[in-house]
Amino acid sequence: MIDLYVYYKVREADAAALAPRVRALQAGFGVPAQLKRRPDVRDGLQTWMEVYPGVDDAFPARLDAAARSAGFAGLIEGPRRAEIFTDLPTCA
């Protein structure tokens, strides 16, 4: 299992239109997803982060395809960037 973090820039003017779309997309996967944003705004852009803990290795590709189908590209500035993290093994 992996934890997936996806971050991207959102134009302030498009934030209200994008938020319900992202939440609807997240709800469709049935995982305990989170939607976060940085508290500051720079050059009219917010930084958003989607968090998907404990998903399988195939999840990032499914999420990417769903985001493309949902039309997020017209409401964000630049690409969606994904980072994968795994748990550190415990010491024996």
PDB file of C-alpha atoms in Angstrom:
ATOM      1  CA  MET A   1       0.000   0.000   0.000  1.00  0.00           C
ATOM      2  CA  ILE A   2       1.096   3.563  -0.705  1.00  0.00           C
ATOM      3  CA  ASP A   3       0.099   7.066   0.298  1.00  0.00           C
ATOM      4  CA  LEU A   4      -0.479   9.347  -2.683  1.00  0.00           C
ATOM      5  CA  TYR A   5      -0.124  13.132  -2.550  1.00  0.00           C
ATOM      6  CA  VAL A   6      -1.198  15.196  -5.568  1.00  0.00           C
ATOM      7  CA  TYR A   7      -0.540  18.926  -5.656  1.00  0.00           C
ATOM      8  CA  TYR A   8      -1.247  21.670  -8.159  1.00  0.00           C
ATOM      9  CA  LYS A   9      -1.947  25.388  -8.545  1.00  0.00           C
ATOM     10  CA  VAL A  10      -5.483  26.735  -8.720  1.00  0.00           C
ATOM     11  CA  ARG A  11      -6.404  30.200  -9.916  1.00  0.00           C
ATOM     12  CA  GLU A  12      -8.246  31.969  -7.108  1.00  0.00           C
ATOM     13  CA  ALA A  13     -11.073  32.834  -9.493  1.00  0.00           C
ATOM     14  CA  ASP A  14     -11.600  29.116 -10.280  1.00  0.00           C
ATOM     15  CA  ALA A  15     -11.339  27.714  -6.725  1.00  0.00           C
ATOM     16  CA  ALA A  16     -15.076  27.762  -5.995  1.00  0.00           C
ATOM     17  CA  ALA A  17     -15.852  25.913  -9.232  1.00  0.00           C
ATOM     18  CA  LEU A  18     -13.093  23.333  -8.796  1.00  0.00           C
ATOM     19  CA  ALA A  19     -13.617  22.334  -5.144  1.00  0.00           C
ATOM     20  CA  PRO A  20     -16.928  20.472  -5.613  1.00  0.00           C
ATOM     21  CA  ARG A  21     -15.539  18.671  -8.666  1.00  0.00           C
ATOM     22  CA  VAL A  22     -12.499  17.457  -6.747  1.00  0.00           C
ATOM     23  CA  ARG A  23     -14.630  16.355  -3.796  1.00  0.00           C
ATOM     24  CA  ALA A  24     -17.002  14.478  -6.101  1.00  0.00           C
ATOM     25  CA  LEU A  25     -14.058  12.753  -7.769  1.00  0.00           C
ATOM     26  CA  GLN A  26     -12.624  11.789  -4.385  1.00  0.00           C
ATOM     27  CA  ALA A  27     -15.953  10.427  -3.160  1.00  0.00           C
ATOM     28  CA  GLY A  28     -16.160   8.159  -6.192  1.00  0.00           C
ATOM     29  CA  PHE A  29     -13.092   6.192  -5.145  1.00  0.00           C
ATOM     30  CA  GLY A  30     -14.303   5.176  -1.703  1.00  0.00           C
ATOM     31  CA  VAL A  31     -11.008   5.925   0.055  1.00  0.00           C
ATOM     32  CA  PRO A  32     -10.571   8.353   2.981  1.00  0.00           C
ATOM     33  CA  ALA A  33      -9.304  11.195   0.788  1.00  0.00           C
ATOM     34  CA  GLN A  34      -8.483  14.705   1.946  1.00  0.00           C
ATOM     35  CA  LEU A  35      -8.413  18.035   0.111  1.00  0.00           C
ATOM     36  CA  LYS A  36      -6.104  20.699   1.508  1.00  0.00           C
ATOM     37  CA  ARG A  37      -4.637  24.023   0.450  1.00  0.00           C
ATOM     38  CA  ARG A  38      -1.843  26.260   1.548  1.00  0.00           C
ATOM     39  CA  PRO A  39      -3.126  29.237   3.528  1.00  0.00           C
ATOM     40  CA  ASP A  40      -1.303  31.798   1.390  1.00  0.00           C
ATOM     41  CA  VAL A  41      -2.052  32.975  -2.153  1.00  0.00           C
ATOM     42  CA  ARG A  42       0.762  33.946  -4.515  1.00  0.00           C
ATOM     43  CA  ASP A  43       0.217  35.753  -7.788  1.00  0.00           C
ATOM     44  CA  GLY A  44      -3.485  34.885  -7.676  1.00  0.00           C
ATOM     45  CA  LEU A  45      -2.770  31.161  -7.278  1.00  0.00           C
ATOM     46  CA  GLN A  46      -3.597  28.770  -4.457  1.00  0.00           C
ATOM     47  CA  THR A  47      -1.693  25.518  -3.949  1.00  0.00           C
ATOM     48  CA  TRP A  48      -3.964  22.538  -3.373  1.00  0.00           C
ATOM     49  CA  MET A  49      -3.114  19.040  -2.167  1.00  0.00           C
ATOM     50  CA  GLU A  50      -5.162  15.870  -2.536  1.00  0.00           C
ATOM     51  CA  VAL A  51      -4.203  13.121  -0.081  1.00  0.00           C
ATOM     52  CA  TYR A  52      -5.039   9.441  -0.606  1.00  0.00           C
ATOM     53  CA  PRO A  53      -3.672   7.245   2.202  1.00  0.00           C
ATOM     54  CA  GLY A  54      -3.384   3.483   1.958  1.00  0.00           C
ATOM     55  CA  VAL A  55      -4.156   2.992  -1.736  1.00  0.00           C
ATOM     56  CA  ASP A  56      -2.851   0.288  -4.052  1.00  0.00           C
ATOM     57  CA  ASP A  57      -0.107   0.738  -6.642  1.00  0.00           C
ATOM     58  CA  ALA A  58      -2.621   1.005  -9.504  1.00  0.00           C
ATOM     59  CA  PHE A  59      -4.526   3.861  -7.865  1.00  0.00           C
ATOM     60  CA  PRO A  60      -2.387   6.771  -9.204  1.00  0.00           C
ATOM     61  CA  ALA A  61      -3.106   5.841 -12.827  1.00  0.00           C
ATOM     62  CA  ARG A  62      -6.842   5.480 -12.143  1.00  0.00           C
ATOM     63  CA  LEU A  63      -6.913   8.840 -10.361  1.00  0.00           C
ATOM     64  CA  ASP A  64      -5.023  10.569 -13.170  1.00  0.00           C
ATOM     65  CA  ALA A  65      -7.433   9.229 -15.781  1.00  0.00           C
ATOM     66  CA  ALA A  66     -10.441  10.289 -13.704  1.00  0.00           C
ATOM     67  CA  ALA A  67      -9.029  13.798 -13.200  1.00  0.00           C
ATOM     68  CA  ARG A  68      -8.464  14.181 -16.948  1.00  0.00           C
ATOM     69  CA  SER A  69     -12.034  13.035 -17.636  1.00  0.00           C
ATOM     70  CA  ALA A  70     -13.394  15.446 -15.007  1.00  0.00           C
ATOM     71  CA  GLY A  71     -11.959  18.429 -16.888  1.00  0.00           C
ATOM     72  CA  PHE A  72      -9.700  19.737 -14.125  1.00  0.00           C
ATOM     73  CA  ALA A  73      -7.143  21.015 -16.644  1.00  0.00           C
ATOM     74  CA  GLY A  74      -9.235  24.062 -17.507  1.00  0.00           C
ATOM     75  CA  LEU A  75      -9.433  25.076 -13.848  1.00  0.00           C
ATOM     76  CA  ILE A  76      -5.825  24.624 -12.746  1.00  0.00           C
ATOM     77  CA  GLU A  77      -2.601  26.366 -13.661  1.00  0.00           C
ATOM     78  CA  GLY A  78       0.075  23.944 -14.792  1.00  0.00           C
ATOM     79  CA  PRO A  79       0.287  20.212 -14.159  1.00  0.00           C
ATOM     80  CA  ARG A  80      -0.967  18.013 -11.350  1.00  0.00           C
ATOM     81  CA  ARG A  81       2.098  16.574  -9.642  1.00  0.00           C
ATOM     82  CA  ALA A  82       1.960  13.282  -7.782  1.00  0.00           C
ATOM     83  CA  GLU A  83       4.255  12.045  -5.035  1.00  0.00           C
ATOM     84  CA  ILE A  84       4.158   8.548  -3.563  1.00  0.00           C
ATOM     85  CA  PHE A  85       5.239   7.744  -0.020  1.00  0.00           C
ATOM     86  CA  THR A  86       5.473   4.424   1.800  1.00  0.00           C
ATOM     87  CA  ASP A  87       5.808   3.590   5.474  1.00  0.00           C
ATOM     88  CA  LEU A  88       9.265   3.079   6.867  1.00  0.00           C
ATOM     89  CA  PRO A  89       9.818  -0.468   8.080  1.00  0.00           C
ATOM     90  CA  THR A  90       9.932  -0.840  11.836  1.00  0.00           C
ATOM     91  CA  CYS A  91      13.208  -1.845  13.441  1.00  0.00           C
ATOM     92  CA  ALA A  92      13.406  -5.442  14.571  1.00  0.00           C
TER      93      ALA A  92
END
